[in-house]
């Protein structure tokens, strides 16, 4: 990240890029399914029987595709990518090749002791992650507010069919809107907590060989990794690339202040 002539990250290209494509496909498919659910309410079965059957059939196919795509994201693409990133982190920290697909210039600290290097890498990861999720949360808050406002206006309008309001509520409170925003906010706070914990740990520790330091580092490692799993949110590569230069400069100052 900071102060490196080049960065090689095969893990993002081979594992996180397919995950991002799957998640993007899921988002678009969700919008299509939501539109079909609303369209199904507008098509009269007696007046347009063929169109009605077509919309209903497309809706069922879309729901099934969304279901299986969601399973693939949760049980295949996400665990595969996170496992590879975790293997690379541990390989870099302990100088043990858990995978042949290792990054170069991804973790930036001068520590040679394995636990201290892991601590510094986790501090770096949590620093970048908390800032990226904060930027992501800004967009999600606006999106949720717009959807919620439209739904409330429709709900308060007496001319709006109750079935339409129910379909809109089902879409808004689905996995892709309200749930995603709540999980993103939770993950942002989790990253912030890990960062603050590690910052104070490095700042106040005088003897890095103490057993307490090792336990605290492993505790932070578990909290960071389980947080990613529980949140189920893939960090935006676009936002990361946009804010990376300024964050890298800030990270260089943090490294200097903490002597890592």
Tab-separated table of N, CA, C and O in Angstrom, residues 19-123:
chain	number	residue	atom	x	y	z
A	19	UNK	N	-16.141	-13.005	-7.104
A	19	UNK	CA	-17.108	-12.719	-6.055
A	19	UNK	C	-17.829	-11.410	-6.334
A	19	UNK	O	-19.061	-11.311	-6.176
A	20	UNK	N	-17.092	-10.385	-6.761
A	20	UNK	CA	-17.700	-9.103	-7.074
A	20	UNK	C	-18.678	-9.225	-8.243
A	20	UNK	O	-19.750	-8.597	-8.231
A	21	UNK	N	-18.330	-10.029	-9.251
A	21	UNK	CA	-19.232	-10.244	-10.392
A	21	UNK	C	-20.503	-10.945	-9.939
A	21	UNK	O	-21.616	-10.584	-10.352
A	22	UNK	N	-20.356	-11.956	-9.082
A	22	UNK	CA	-21.520	-12.678	-8.565
A	22	UNK	C	-22.415	-11.756	-7.749
A	22	UNK	O	-23.653	-11.796	-7.871
A	23	UNK	N	-21.833	-10.907	-6.912
A	23	UNK	CA	-22.629	-9.991	-6.097
A	23	UNK	C	-23.322	-8.938	-6.960
A	23	UNK	O	-24.478	-8.575	-6.704
A	24	UNK	N	-22.622	-8.444	-7.978
A	24	UNK	CA	-23.232	-7.475	-8.888
A	24	UNK	C	-24.395	-8.111	-9.650
A	24	UNK	O	-25.453	-7.488	-9.820
A	25	UNK	N	-24.204	-9.350	-10.087
A	25	UNK	CA	-25.273	-10.069	-10.779
A	25	UNK	C	-26.468	-10.267	-9.861
A	25	UNK	O	-27.624	-10.141	-10.283
A	26	UNK	N	-26.192	-10.562	-8.598
A	26	UNK	CA	-27.260	-10.750	-7.615
A	26	UNK	C	-28.038	-9.458	-7.411
A	26	UNK	O	-29.274	-9.482	-7.290
A	27	UNK	N	-27.350	-8.327	-7.374
A	27	UNK	CA	-28.021	-7.041	-7.192
A	27	UNK	C	-28.954	-6.720	-8.364
A	27	UNK	O	-30.092	-6.279	-8.163
A	28	UNK	N	-28.455	-6.948	-9.579
A	28	UNK	CA	-29.276	-6.679	-10.756
A	28	UNK	C	-30.452	-7.644	-10.844
A	28	UNK	O	-31.566	-7.257	-11.212
A	29	UNK	N	-30.207	-8.891	-10.494
A	29	UNK	CA	-31.275	-9.886	-10.506
A	29	UNK	C	-32.335	-9.549	-9.462
A	29	UNK	O	-33.543	-9.746	-9.691
A	30	UNK	N	-31.908	-9.043	-8.325
A	30	UNK	CA	-32.859	-8.628	-7.287
A	30	UNK	C	-33.769	-7.515	-7.800
A	30	UNK	O	-34.987	-7.538	-7.567
A	31	UNK	N	-33.187	-6.527	-8.481
A	31	UNK	CA	-33.994	-5.435	-9.028
A	31	UNK	C	-34.996	-5.957	-10.047
A	31	UNK	O	-36.154	-5.500	-10.104
A	32	UNK	N	-34.559	-6.926	-10.867
A	32	UNK	CA	-35.461	-7.515	-11.854
A	32	UNK	C	-36.611	-8.257	-11.186
A	32	UNK	O	-37.772	-8.116	-11.583
A	33	UNK	N	-36.276	-9.041	-10.154
A	33	UNK	CA	-37.310	-9.786	-9.436
A	33	UNK	C	-38.280	-8.835	-8.742
A	33	UNK	O	-39.505	-9.061	-8.737
A	34	UNK	N	-37.752	-7.759	-8.161
A	34	UNK	CA	-38.620	-6.780	-7.499
A	34	UNK	C	-39.555	-6.122	-8.508
A	34	UNK	O	-40.754	-5.922	-8.232
A	35	UNK	N	-39.022	-5.797	-9.689
A	35	UNK	CA	-39.852	-5.192	-10.732
A	35	UNK	C	-40.924	-6.165	-11.216
A	35	UNK	O	-42.079	-5.778	-11.447
A	36	UNK	N	-40.565	-7.450	-11.348
A	36	UNK	CA	-41.537	-8.457	-11.784
A	36	UNK	C	-42.633	-8.662	-10.744
A	36	UNK	O	-43.797	-8.881	-11.086
A	37	UNK	N	-42.258	-8.593	-9.454
A	37	UNK	CA	-43.264	-8.767	-8.399
A	37	UNK	C	-44.286	-7.640	-8.422
A	37	UNK	O	-45.477	-7.850	-8.159
A	38	UNK	N	-43.833	-6.429	-8.753
A	38	UNK	CA	-44.748	-5.296	-8.843
A	38	UNK	C	-45.553	-5.358	-10.135
A	38	UNK	O	-46.763	-5.071	-10.156
A	39	UNK	N	-44.892	-5.774	-11.231
A	39	UNK	CA	-45.577	-5.895	-12.518
A	39	UNK	C	-46.674	-6.949	-12.467
A	39	UNK	O	-47.737	-6.791	-13.088
A	40	UNK	N	-46.417	-8.005	-11.703
A	40	UNK	CA	-47.417	-9.078	-11.595
A	40	UNK	C	-48.719	-8.573	-10.991
A	40	UNK	O	-49.806	-9.105	-11.284
A	41	UNK	N	-48.629	-7.539	-10.165
A	41	UNK	CA	-49.834	-6.973	-9.557
A	41	UNK	C	-50.612	-6.108	-10.545
A	41	UNK	O	-51.835	-5.927	-10.381
A	42	UNK	N	-49.904	-5.592	-11.539
A	42	UNK	CA	-50.546	-4.675	-12.486
A	42	UNK	C	-51.180	-5.392	-13.669
A	42	UNK	O	-52.027	-4.813	-14.370
A	43	UNK	N	-50.784	-6.629	-13.928
A	43	UNK	CA	-51.291	-7.380	-15.087
A	43	UNK	C	-52.546	-8.153	-14.694
A	43	UNK	O	-52.511	-8.980	-13.769
A	44	UNK	N	-53.625	-7.888	-15.367
A	44	UNK	CA	-54.884	-8.586	-15.093
A	44	UNK	C	-54.845	-9.977	-15.708
A	44	UNK	O	-54.587	-10.129	-16.907
A	45	UNK	N	-55.118	-10.973	-14.888
A	45	UNK	CA	-55.055	-12.361	-15.369
A	45	UNK	C	-56.137	-12.651	-16.404
A	45	UNK	O	-55.887	-13.361	-17.387
A	46	UNK	N	-57.309	-12.110	-16.187
A	46	UNK	CA	-58.421	-12.386	-17.114
A	46	UNK	C	-58.261	-11.638	-18.432
A	46	UNK	O	-58.625	-12.140	-19.493
A	47	UNK	N	-57.713	-10.436	-18.372
A	47	UNK	CA	-57.567	-9.620	-19.582
A	47	UNK	C	-56.349	-10.024	-20.399
A	47	UNK	O	-56.405	-10.101	-21.631
A	48	UNK	N	-55.217	-10.288	-19.709
A	48	UNK	CA	-53.977	-10.652	-20.404
A	48	UNK	C	-53.435	-11.967	-19.820
A	48	UNK	O	-52.432	-11.967	-19.099
A	49	UNK	N	-54.075	-13.079	-20.109
A	49	UNK	CA	-53.662	-14.353	-19.497
A	49	UNK	C	-52.246	-14.776	-19.871
A	49	UNK	O	-51.502	-15.279	-19.034
A	50	UNK	N	-51.871	-14.609	-21.131
A	50	UNK	CA	-50.530	-15.021	-21.572
A	50	UNK	C	-49.456	-14.152	-20.927
A	50	UNK	O	-48.415	-14.660	-20.485
A	51	UNK	N	-49.681	-12.854	-20.919
A	51	UNK	CA	-48.716	-11.950	-20.287
A	51	UNK	C	-48.617	-12.224	-18.795
A	51	UNK	O	-47.521	-12.198	-18.214
A	52	UNK	N	-49.755	-12.497	-18.182
A	52	UNK	CA	-49.771	-12.811	-16.755
A	52	UNK	C	-48.941	-14.053	-16.459
A	52	UNK	O	-48.130	-14.077	-15.535
A	53	UNK	N	-49.147	-15.113	-17.267
A	53	UNK	CA	-48.385	-16.352	-17.072
A	53	UNK	C	-46.898	-16.123	-17.321
A	53	UNK	O	-46.047	-16.692	-16.623
A	54	UNK	N	-46.579	-15.294	-18.311
A	54	UNK	CA	-45.178	-14.999	-18.615
A	54	UNK	C	-44.503	-14.272	-17.456
A	54	UNK	O	-43.372	-14.612	-17.056
A	55	UNK	N	-45.179	-13.273	-16.905
A	55	UNK	CA	-44.624	-12.506	-15.783
A	55	UNK	C	-44.460	-13.397	-14.560
A	55	UNK	O	-43.416	-13.368	-13.883
A	56	UNK	N	-45.468	-14.206	-14.269
A	56	UNK	CA	-45.392	-15.098	-13.122
A	56	UNK	C	-44.284	-16.128	-13.286
A	56	UNK	O	-43.552	-16.433	-12.331
A	57	UNK	N	-44.152	-16.688	-14.483
A	57	UNK	CA	-43.089	-17.662	-14.739
A	57	UNK	C	-41.711	-17.041	-14.606
A	57	UNK	O	-40.799	-17.632	-14.013
A	58	UNK	N	-41.553	-15.819	-15.147
A	58	UNK	CA	-40.268	-15.129	-15.041
A	58	UNK	C	-39.941	-14.798	-13.595
A	58	UNK	O	-38.780	-14.871	-13.168
A	59	UNK	N	-40.985	-14.450	-12.846
A	59	UNK	CA	-40.785	-14.143	-11.431
A	59	UNK	C	-40.293	-15.368	-10.661
A	59	UNK	O	-39.347	-15.273	-9.867
A	60	UNK	N	-40.903	-16.517	-10.898
A	60	UNK	CA	-40.491	-17.753	-10.220
A	60	UNK	C	-39.061	-18.120	-10.586
A	60	UNK	O	-38.243	-18.463	-9.720
A	61	UNK	N	-38.738	-18.041	-11.886
A	61	UNK	CA	-37.372	-18.350	-12.330
A	61	UNK	C	-36.371	-17.384	-11.701
A	61	UNK	O	-35.287	-17.784	-11.254
A	62	UNK	N	-36.739	-16.107	-11.641
A	62	UNK	CA	-35.857	-15.107	-11.051
A	62	UNK	C	-35.613	-15.350	-9.576
A	62	UNK	O	-34.489	-15.208	-9.087
A	63	UNK	N	-36.668	-15.715	-8.841
A	63	UNK	CA	-36.542	-15.996	-7.405
A	63	UNK	C	-35.624	-17.196	-7.181
A	63	UNK	O	-34.746	-17.171	-6.297
A	64	UNK	N	-35.800	-18.250	-7.977
A	64	UNK	CA	-34.955	-19.437	-7.841
A	64	UNK	C	-33.503	-19.111	-8.168
A	64	UNK	O	-32.576	-19.546	-7.458
A	65	UNK	N	-33.289	-18.342	-9.244
A	65	UNK	CA	-31.920	-17.968	-9.625
A	65	UNK	C	-31.266	-17.120	-8.548
A	65	UNK	O	-30.083	-17.293	-8.222
A	66	UNK	N	-32.042	-16.203	-7.972
A	66	UNK	CA	-31.522	-15.345	-6.902
A	66	UNK	C	-31.171	-16.171	-5.676
A	66	UNK	O	-30.155	-15.924	-5.012
A	67	UNK	N	-31.994	-17.167	-5.376
A	67	UNK	CA	-31.749	-18.038	-4.228
A	67	UNK	C	-30.452	-18.819	-4.392
A	67	UNK	O	-29.596	-18.840	-3.497
A	68	UNK	N	-30.278	-19.469	-5.538
A	68	UNK	CA	-29.084	-20.288	-5.747
A	68	UNK	C	-27.824	-19.428	-5.914
A	68	UNK	O	-26.741	-19.832	-5.482
A	69	UNK	N	-27.975	-18.253	-6.504
A	69	UNK	CA	-26.832	-17.350	-6.613
A	69	UNK	C	-26.413	-16.872	-5.229
A	69	UNK	O	-25.210	-16.773	-4.933
A	70	UNK	N	-27.392	-16.598	-4.366
A	70	UNK	CA	-27.081	-16.203	-2.993
A	70	UNK	C	-26.365	-17.303	-2.227
A	70	UNK	O	-25.432	-17.032	-1.465
A	71	UNK	N	-26.801	-18.541	-2.427
A	71	UNK	CA	-26.112	-19.665	-1.794
A	71	UNK	C	-24.669	-19.772	-2.275
A	71	UNK	O	-23.755	-20.014	-1.476
A	72	UNK	N	-24.471	-19.583	-3.567
A	72	UNK	CA	-23.119	-19.644	-4.114
A	72	UNK	C	-22.215	-18.570	-3.540
A	72	UNK	O	-21.044	-18.815	-3.238
A	73	UNK	N	-22.775	-17.368	-3.373
A	73	UNK	CA	-21.998	-16.266	-2.806
A	73	UNK	C	-21.637	-16.566	-1.358
A	73	UNK	O	-20.481	-16.389	-0.951
A	74	UNK	N	-22.600	-17.021	-0.575
A	74	UNK	CA	-22.380	-17.248	0.859
A	74	UNK	C	-21.502	-18.472	1.126
A	74	UNK	O	-20.685	-18.459	2.056
A	75	UNK	N	-21.677	-19.540	0.336
A	75	UNK	CA	-21.028	-20.814	0.656
A	75	UNK	C	-19.841	-21.159	-0.236
A	75	UNK	O	-19.092	-22.094	0.085
A	76	UNK	N	-19.649	-20.427	-1.327
A	76	UNK	CA	-18.529	-20.754	-2.216
A	76	UNK	C	-17.617	-19.561	-2.478
A	76	UNK	O	-16.456	-19.558	-2.061
A	77	UNK	N	-18.114	-18.542	-3.169
A	77	UNK	CA	-17.230	-17.452	-3.584
A	77	UNK	C	-16.639	-16.680	-2.397
A	77	UNK	O	-15.430	-16.417	-2.374
A	78	UNK	N	-17.476	-16.336	-1.412
A	78	UNK	CA	-16.970	-15.567	-0.271
A	78	UNK	C	-15.993	-16.360	0.592
A	78	UNK	O	-14.889	-15.866	0.883
A	79	UNK	N	-16.327	-17.585	1.036
A	79	UNK	CA	-15.353	-18.351	1.835
A	79	UNK	C	-14.060	-18.618	1.095
A	79	UNK	O	-12.976	-18.571	1.688
A	80	UNK	N	-14.156	-18.898	-0.208
A	80	UNK	CA	-12.946	-19.177	-0.992
A	80	UNK	C	-12.024	-17.969	-1.015
A	80	UNK	O	-10.812	-18.093	-0.793
A	81	UNK	N	-12.582	-16.791	-1.266
A	81	UNK	CA	-11.759	-15.581	-1.328
A	81	UNK	C	-11.185	-15.225	0.042
A	81	UNK	O	-9.990	-14.912	0.166
A	82	UNK	N	-12.005	-15.285	1.082
A	82	UNK	CA	-11.540	-14.935	2.422
A	82	UNK	C	-10.496	-15.927	2.930
A	82	UNK	O	-9.554	-15.534	3.628
A	83	UNK	N	-10.653	-17.200	2.607
A	83	UNK	CA	-9.657	-18.201	3.016
A	83	UNK	C	-8.302	-17.907	2.392
A	83	UNK	O	-7.260	-18.009	3.052
A	84	UNK	N	-8.305	-17.540	1.106
A	84	UNK	CA	-7.043	-17.238	0.427
A	84	UNK	C	-6.390	-15.983	1.008
A	84	UNK	O	-5.170	-15.933	1.180
A	85	UNK	N	-7.200	-14.974	1.340
A	85	UNK	CA	-6.640	-13.757	1.927
A	85	UNK	C	-6.073	-14.043	3.313
A	85	UNK	O	-5.011	-13.532	3.678
A	86	UNK	N	-6.754	-14.872	4.076
A	86	UNK	CA	-6.284	-15.232	5.412
A	86	UNK	C	-4.995	-16.045	5.335
A	86	UNK	O	-4.072	-15.839	6.123
A	87	UNK	N	-4.919	-16.968	4.385
A	87	UNK	CA	-3.698	-17.751	4.198
A	87	UNK	C	-2.517	-16.855	3.829
A	87	UNK	O	-1.395	-17.044	4.317
A	88	UNK	N	-2.782	-15.860	2.987
A	88	UNK	CA	-1.711	-14.948	2.592
A	88	UNK	C	-1.244	-14.099	3.762
A	88	UNK	O	-0.042	-13.860	3.936
A	89	UNK	N	-2.188	-13.645	4.594
A	89	UNK	CA	-1.832	-12.848	5.771
A	89	UNK	C	-0.936	-13.641	6.719
A	89	UNK	O	0.099	-13.138	7.183
A	90	UNK	N	-1.321	-14.877	6.999
A	90	UNK	CA	-0.522	-15.710	7.903
A	90	UNK	C	0.813	-16.095	7.275
A	90	UNK	O	1.833	-16.162	7.976
A	91	UNK	N	0.823	-16.345	5.985
A	91	UNK	CA	2.076	-16.680	5.300
A	91	UNK	C	3.055	-15.521	5.367
A	91	UNK	O	4.252	-15.702	5.614
A	92	UNK	N	2.529	-14.306	5.169
A	92	UNK	CA	3.372	-13.120	5.214
A	92	UNK	C	3.893	-12.857	6.616
A	92	UNK	O	5.043	-12.426	6.796
A	93	UNK	N	3.085	-13.139	7.622
A	93	UNK	CA	3.469	-12.844	9.003
A	93	UNK	C	4.466	-13.851	9.557
A	93	UNK	O	5.419	-13.479	10.245
A	94	UNK	N	4.247	-15.122	9.252
A	94	UNK	CA	5.059	-16.183	9.866
A	94	UNK	C	6.069	-16.809	8.911
A	94	UNK	O	6.748	-17.771	9.269
A	95	UNK	N	6.151	-16.260	7.679
A	95	UNK	CA	7.111	-16.756	6.689
A	95	UNK	C	6.933	-18.259	6.429
A	95	UNK	O	7.891	-19.009	6.318
A	96	UNK	N	5.674	-18.683	6.378
A	96	UNK	CA	5.328	-20.072	6.066
A	96	UNK	C	4.354	-20.029	4.892
A	96	UNK	O	3.283	-19.435	4.997
A	97	UNK	N	4.717	-20.655	3.798
A	97	UNK	CA	3.914	-20.586	2.576
A	97	UNK	C	2.692	-21.504	2.676
A	97	UNK	O	2.760	-22.688	2.330
A	98	UNK	N	1.584	-20.957	3.160
A	98	UNK	CA	0.350	-21.727	3.213
A	98	UNK	C	-0.310	-21.826	1.846
A	98	UNK	O	-1.163	-22.682	1.623
A	99	UNK	N	0.071	-20.932	0.933
A	99	UNK	CA	-0.446	-20.946	-0.427
A	99	UNK	C	0.630	-20.410	-1.364
A	99	UNK	O	1.453	-19.576	-0.962
A	100	UNK	N	0.626	-20.888	-2.594
A	100	UNK	CA	1.615	-20.397	-3.560
A	100	UNK	C	1.187	-19.050	-4.144
A	100	UNK	O	2.002	-18.353	-4.760
A	101	UNK	N	-0.083	-18.664	-3.956
A	101	UNK	CA	-0.594	-17.410	-4.489
A	101	UNK	C	-0.431	-16.319	-3.436
A	101	UNK	O	-1.359	-16.000	-2.703
A	102	UNK	N	0.757	-15.761	-3.356
A	102	UNK	CA	1.066	-14.778	-2.319
A	102	UNK	C	1.199	-13.385	-2.918
A	102	UNK	O	1.650	-13.213	-4.048
A	103	UNK	N	0.803	-12.410	-2.122
A	103	UNK	CA	0.883	-11.027	-2.554
A	103	UNK	C	2.296	-10.476	-2.348
A	103	UNK	O	3.104	-11.044	-1.613
A	104	UNK	N	2.542	-9.350	-2.992
A	104	UNK	CA	3.818	-8.645	-2.824
A	104	UNK	C	3.513	-7.159	-2.711
A	104	UNK	O	2.820	-6.592	-3.565
A	105	UNK	N	4.015	-6.539	-1.635
A	105	UNK	CA	3.754	-5.120	-1.419
A	105	UNK	C	2.365	-4.837	-0.897
A	105	UNK	O	1.927	-3.685	-0.878
A	106	UNK	N	1.658	-5.862	-0.445
A	106	UNK	CA	0.298	-5.678	0.062
A	106	UNK	C	0.305	-5.267	1.529
A	106	UNK	O	-0.471	-4.413	1.949
A	107	UNK	N	1.196	-5.897	2.323
A	107	UNK	CA	1.345	-5.545	3.734
A	107	UNK	C	2.626	-4.738	3.901
A	107	UNK	O	3.681	-5.132	3.406
A	108	UNK	N	2.517	-3.631	4.607
A	108	UNK	CA	3.638	-2.700	4.691
A	108	UNK	C	3.998	-2.389	6.134
A	108	UNK	O	3.378	-1.538	6.774
A	109	UNK	N	4.968	-3.117	6.636
A	109	UNK	CA	5.561	-2.801	7.932
A	109	UNK	C	6.949	-3.432	7.976
A	109	UNK	O	7.276	-4.302	7.161
A	110	UNK	N	7.756	-2.996	8.918
A	110	UNK	CA	9.156	-3.428	8.981
A	110	UNK	C	9.400	-4.469	10.065
A	110	UNK	O	10.556	-4.723	10.427
A	111	UNK	N	8.342	-5.074	10.575
A	111	UNK	CA	8.498	-6.031	11.674
A	111	UNK	C	9.022	-7.376	11.159
A	111	UNK	O	8.633	-7.830	10.090
A	112	UNK	N	9.906	-7.973	11.945
A	112	UNK	CA	10.437	-9.290	11.602
A	112	UNK	C	9.910	-10.379	12.529
A	112	UNK	O	9.815	-11.539	12.136
A	113	UNK	N	9.562	-9.989	13.763
A	113	UNK	CA	8.951	-10.944	14.679
A	113	UNK	C	7.559	-11.311	14.162
A	113	UNK	O	6.759	-10.429	13.844
A	114	UNK	N	7.225	-12.613	14.049
A	114	UNK	CA	5.952	-13.027	13.442
A	114	UNK	C	4.720	-12.402	14.085
A	114	UNK	O	3.835	-11.902	13.377
A	115	UNK	N	4.631	-12.403	15.425
A	115	UNK	CA	3.443	-11.858	16.081
A	115	UNK	C	3.360	-10.349	15.919
A	115	UNK	O	2.276	-9.795	15.719
A	116	UNK	N	4.501	-9.674	15.995
A	116	UNK	CA	4.490	-8.227	15.803
A	116	UNK	C	4.133	-7.880	14.364
A	116	UNK	O	3.427	-6.891	14.105
A	117	UNK	N	4.604	-8.701	13.421
A	117	UNK	CA	4.268	-8.455	12.015
A	117	UNK	C	2.781	-8.699	11.764
A	117	UNK	O	2.129	-7.939	11.046
A	118	UNK	N	2.235	-9.739	12.363
A	118	UNK	CA	0.807	-10.000	12.238
A	118	UNK	C	0.004	-8.856	12.841
A	118	UNK	O	-1.001	-8.418	12.265
A	119	UNK	N	0.443	-8.367	13.981
A	119	UNK	CA	-0.230	-7.253	14.633
A	119	UNK	C	-0.228	-6.015	13.739
A	119	UNK	O	-1.259	-5.359	13.563
A	120	UNK	N	0.933	-5.701	13.167
A	120	UNK	CA	1.041	-4.533	12.299
A	120	UNK	C	0.192	-4.696	11.039
A	120	UNK	O	-0.443	-3.745	10.571
A	121	UNK	N	0.160	-5.906	10.476
A	121	UNK	CA	-0.640	-6.158	9.275
A	121	UNK	C	-2.124	-6.050	9.576
A	121	UNK	O	-2.907	-5.514	8.784
A	122	UNK	N	-2.540	-6.548	10.728
A	122	UNK	CA	-3.939	-6.424	11.131
A	122	UNK	C	-4.318	-4.965	11.370
A	122	UNK	O	-5.427	-4.534	11.038
A	123	UNK	N	-3.389	-4.223	11.950
A	123	UNK	CA	-3.639	-2.801	12.173
A	123	UNK	C	-3.828	-2.088	10.833
A	123	UNK	O	-4.734	-1.264	10.677
